């Protein structure tokens, strides 16, 4: 079960790395606009804000990766649990304020990883 938990944690980290790319690099590109349902004008007006969001998502990914590679397994478990909880809370807030699909993209994978981590 530990392997499954670590795979799910890695998946959540990869999702957030992709979100970082969308928000920091591709926000005004057709890919970014399609992912977030943006018009070119709105994307251009909000690219600085999106970059800031991307940075925060990068911190979440970095924390999860830190947890995956920390040599002390007890500390690693705590790091992973903390950052997964942060992802889940951010996803719930995002779903409430920006769009329900965030529940499936961000919150659900984090919650599944938390369950796997707790029962590993």
PDB file of C-alpha atoms in Angstrom:
ATOM      1  CA  UNK A   1       0.000   0.000   0.000  1.00  0.00           C
ATOM      2  CA  UNK A   2       2.958   2.336   0.571  1.00  0.00           C
ATOM      3  CA  UNK A   3       3.838   2.056  -3.114  1.00  0.00           C
ATOM      4  CA  UNK A   4       0.275   2.964  -4.095  1.00  0.00           C
ATOM      5  CA  UNK A   5       0.323   5.927  -1.706  1.00  0.00           C
ATOM      6  CA  UNK A   6       3.619   7.190  -3.123  1.00  0.00           C
ATOM      7  CA  UNK A   7       2.372   6.785  -6.692  1.00  0.00           C
ATOM      8  CA  UNK A   8      -0.724   8.830  -5.835  1.00  0.00           C
ATOM      9  CA  UNK A   9       1.387  11.496  -4.099  1.00  0.00           C
ATOM     10  CA  UNK A  10       3.619  11.659  -7.179  1.00  0.00           C
ATOM     11  CA  UNK A  11       0.548  11.949  -9.402  1.00  0.00           C
ATOM     12  CA  UNK A  12      -0.760  14.885  -7.351  1.00  0.00           C
ATOM     13  CA  UNK A  13       2.687  16.514  -7.587  1.00  0.00           C
ATOM     14  CA  UNK A  14       2.707  16.020 -11.376  1.00  0.00           C
ATOM     15  CA  UNK A  15      -0.782  17.505 -11.669  1.00  0.00           C
ATOM     16  CA  UNK A  16       0.457  20.579  -9.819  1.00  0.00           C
ATOM     17  CA  UNK A  17       3.572  20.858 -11.957  1.00  0.00           C
ATOM     18  CA  UNK A  18       1.266  20.876 -14.978  1.00  0.00           C
ATOM     19  CA  UNK A  19      -0.889  23.549 -13.316  1.00  0.00           C
ATOM     20  CA  UNK A  20       2.275  25.599 -12.702  1.00  0.00           C
ATOM     21  CA  UNK A  21       3.089  25.417 -16.410  1.00  0.00           C
ATOM     22  CA  UNK A  22      -0.464  26.375 -17.359  1.00  0.00           C
ATOM     23  CA  UNK A  23      -0.585  29.325 -14.987  1.00  0.00           C
ATOM     24  CA  UNK A  24       2.960  30.652 -15.269  1.00  0.00           C
ATOM     25  CA  UNK A  25       3.966  29.895 -18.854  1.00  0.00           C
ATOM     26  CA  UNK A  26       0.910  28.988 -20.927  1.00  0.00           C
ATOM     27  CA  UNK A  27      -1.784  31.255 -19.442  1.00  0.00           C
ATOM     28  CA  UNK A  28      -2.073  33.403 -22.580  1.00  0.00           C
ATOM     29  CA  UNK A  29      -1.510  30.516 -25.008  1.00  0.00           C
ATOM     30  CA  UNK A  30      -4.344  28.578 -26.649  1.00  0.00           C
ATOM     31  CA  UNK A  31      -3.593  25.649 -24.286  1.00  0.00           C
ATOM     32  CA  UNK A  32      -3.927  27.810 -21.168  1.00  0.00           C
ATOM     33  CA  UNK A  33      -6.995  29.599 -22.461  1.00  0.00           C
ATOM     34  CA  UNK A  34      -8.694  26.292 -23.264  1.00  0.00           C
ATOM     35  CA  UNK A  35      -7.799  24.744 -19.891  1.00  0.00           C
ATOM     36  CA  UNK A  36      -9.312  27.633 -17.959  1.00  0.00           C
ATOM     37  CA  UNK A  37     -12.000  28.768 -20.420  1.00  0.00           C
ATOM     38  CA  UNK A  38     -10.420  32.199 -20.972  1.00  0.00           C
ATOM     39  CA  UNK A  39     -10.740  34.750 -23.706  1.00  0.00           C
ATOM     40  CA  UNK A  40      -7.432  36.083 -25.057  1.00  0.00           C
ATOM     41  CA  UNK A  41      -8.241  39.510 -23.605  1.00  0.00           C
ATOM     42  CA  UNK A  42      -8.999  38.183 -20.131  1.00  0.00           C
ATOM     43  CA  UNK A  43      -5.915  35.960 -20.185  1.00  0.00           C
ATOM     44  CA  UNK A  44      -3.720  38.942 -21.033  1.00  0.00           C
ATOM     45  CA  UNK A  45      -5.295  41.089 -18.302  1.00  0.00           C
ATOM     46  CA  UNK A  46      -4.866  38.425 -15.627  1.00  0.00           C
ATOM     47  CA  UNK A  47      -1.527  36.838 -16.505  1.00  0.00           C
ATOM     48  CA  UNK A  48       0.294  38.377 -13.515  1.00  0.00           C
ATOM     49  CA  UNK A  49      -2.338  37.031 -11.118  1.00  0.00           C
ATOM     50  CA  UNK A  50      -2.170  33.627 -12.799  1.00  0.00           C
ATOM     51  CA  UNK A  51       1.610  33.615 -12.437  1.00  0.00           C
ATOM     52  CA  UNK A  52       1.196  34.222  -8.722  1.00  0.00           C
ATOM     53  CA  UNK A  53      -1.264  31.315  -8.488  1.00  0.00           C
ATOM     54  CA  UNK A  54       1.185  29.170 -10.398  1.00  0.00           C
ATOM     55  CA  UNK A  55       3.926  29.940  -7.922  1.00  0.00           C
ATOM     56  CA  UNK A  56       1.745  28.747  -5.041  1.00  0.00           C
ATOM     57  CA  UNK A  57       0.896  25.568  -6.926  1.00  0.00           C
ATOM     58  CA  UNK A  58       4.619  25.090  -7.429  1.00  0.00           C
ATOM     59  CA  UNK A  59       5.133  25.233  -3.676  1.00  0.00           C
ATOM     60  CA  UNK A  60       2.527  22.499  -3.243  1.00  0.00           C
ATOM     61  CA  UNK A  61       4.289  20.314  -5.812  1.00  0.00           C
ATOM     62  CA  UNK A  62       7.670  20.997  -4.200  1.00  0.00           C
ATOM     63  CA  UNK A  63       6.347  19.997  -0.788  1.00  0.00           C
ATOM     64  CA  UNK A  64       4.948  16.738  -2.122  1.00  0.00           C
ATOM     65  CA  UNK A  65       8.222  15.933  -3.877  1.00  0.00           C
ATOM     66  CA  UNK A  66      10.110  16.775  -0.685  1.00  0.00           C
ATOM     67  CA  UNK A  67       7.899  14.278   1.149  1.00  0.00           C
ATOM     68  CA  UNK A  68       8.569  11.605  -1.449  1.00  0.00           C
ATOM     69  CA  UNK A  69      12.341  11.936  -1.091  1.00  0.00           C
ATOM     70  CA  UNK A  70      12.779  12.730   2.597  1.00  0.00           C
ATOM     71  CA  UNK A  71      15.013  10.040   4.136  1.00  0.00           C
ATOM     72  CA  UNK A  72      13.149   9.805   7.460  1.00  0.00           C
ATOM     73  CA  UNK A  73       9.975   7.845   6.669  1.00  0.00           C
ATOM     74  CA  UNK A  74       8.036   9.218   9.647  1.00  0.00           C
ATOM     75  CA  UNK A  75       8.867  12.808   8.733  1.00  0.00           C
ATOM     76  CA  UNK A  76       8.192  12.056   5.048  1.00  0.00           C
ATOM     77  CA  UNK A  77       4.734  10.763   5.966  1.00  0.00           C
ATOM     78  CA  UNK A  78       3.949  13.967   7.868  1.00  0.00           C
ATOM     79  CA  UNK A  79       5.211  16.162   5.022  1.00  0.00           C
ATOM     80  CA  UNK A  80       3.121  14.294   2.446  1.00  0.00           C
ATOM     81  CA  UNK A  81       0.023  14.406   4.632  1.00  0.00           C
ATOM     82  CA  UNK A  82       0.407  18.138   5.277  1.00  0.00           C
ATOM     83  CA  UNK A  83       0.857  19.072   1.612  1.00  0.00           C
ATOM     84  CA  UNK A  84      -1.924  16.730   0.453  1.00  0.00           C
ATOM     85  CA  UNK A  85      -4.244  18.380   2.981  1.00  0.00           C
ATOM     86  CA  UNK A  86      -3.202  21.792   1.610  1.00  0.00           C
ATOM     87  CA  UNK A  87      -3.999  20.610  -1.924  1.00  0.00           C
ATOM     88  CA  UNK A  88      -7.386  19.258  -0.833  1.00  0.00           C
ATOM     89  CA  UNK A  89      -8.332  22.475   0.970  1.00  0.00           C
ATOM     90  CA  UNK A  90      -7.165  24.596  -1.972  1.00  0.00           C
ATOM     91  CA  UNK A  91      -9.214  22.389  -4.286  1.00  0.00           C
ATOM     92  CA  UNK A  92     -12.337  22.754  -2.166  1.00  0.00           C
ATOM     93  CA  UNK A  93     -11.908  26.525  -2.085  1.00  0.00           C
ATOM     94  CA  UNK A  94     -11.251  26.602  -5.827  1.00  0.00           C
ATOM     95  CA  UNK A  95     -14.328  24.499  -6.516  1.00  0.00           C
ATOM     96  CA  UNK A  96     -16.455  26.825  -4.399  1.00  0.00           C
ATOM     97  CA  UNK A  97     -15.115  30.004  -5.976  1.00  0.00           C
ATOM     98  CA  UNK A  98     -13.910  29.179  -9.494  1.00  0.00           C
ATOM     99  CA  UNK A  99     -15.428  25.959 -10.816  1.00  0.00           C
ATOM    100  CA  UNK A 100     -16.633  22.555  -9.694  1.00  0.00           C
ATOM    101  CA  UNK A 101     -14.306  20.638 -12.013  1.00  0.00           C
ATOM    102  CA  UNK A 102     -11.476  21.541  -9.622  1.00  0.00           C
ATOM    103  CA  UNK A 103     -12.965  18.986  -7.207  1.00  0.00           C
ATOM    104  CA  UNK A 104     -12.155  16.239  -9.705  1.00  0.00           C
ATOM    105  CA  UNK A 105      -8.833  17.605 -10.945  1.00  0.00           C
ATOM    106  CA  UNK A 106      -7.303  18.665  -7.638  1.00  0.00           C
ATOM    107  CA  UNK A 107      -9.306  17.586  -4.590  1.00  0.00           C
ATOM    108  CA  UNK A 108     -10.219  14.006  -5.499  1.00  0.00           C
ATOM    109  CA  UNK A 109      -6.640  12.904  -6.315  1.00  0.00           C
ATOM    110  CA  UNK A 110      -5.399  14.511  -3.086  1.00  0.00           C
ATOM    111  CA  UNK A 111      -8.080  12.818  -0.983  1.00  0.00           C
ATOM    112  CA  UNK A 112      -7.357   9.439  -2.588  1.00  0.00           C
ATOM    113  CA  UNK A 113      -3.657   9.934  -1.842  1.00  0.00           C
ATOM    114  CA  UNK A 114      -4.474  10.861   1.771  1.00  0.00           C
ATOM    115  CA  UNK A 115      -6.555   7.703   2.173  1.00  0.00           C
ATOM    116  CA  UNK A 116      -3.788   5.572   0.682  1.00  0.00           C
ATOM    117  CA  UNK A 117      -1.189   7.289   2.883  1.00  0.00           C
ATOM    118  CA  UNK A 118      -3.209   6.813   6.071  1.00  0.00           C
ATOM    119  CA  UNK A 119      -3.858   3.138   5.366  1.00  0.00           C
ATOM    120  CA  UNK A 120      -0.359   2.353   4.059  1.00  0.00           C
TER     121      UNK A 120
END
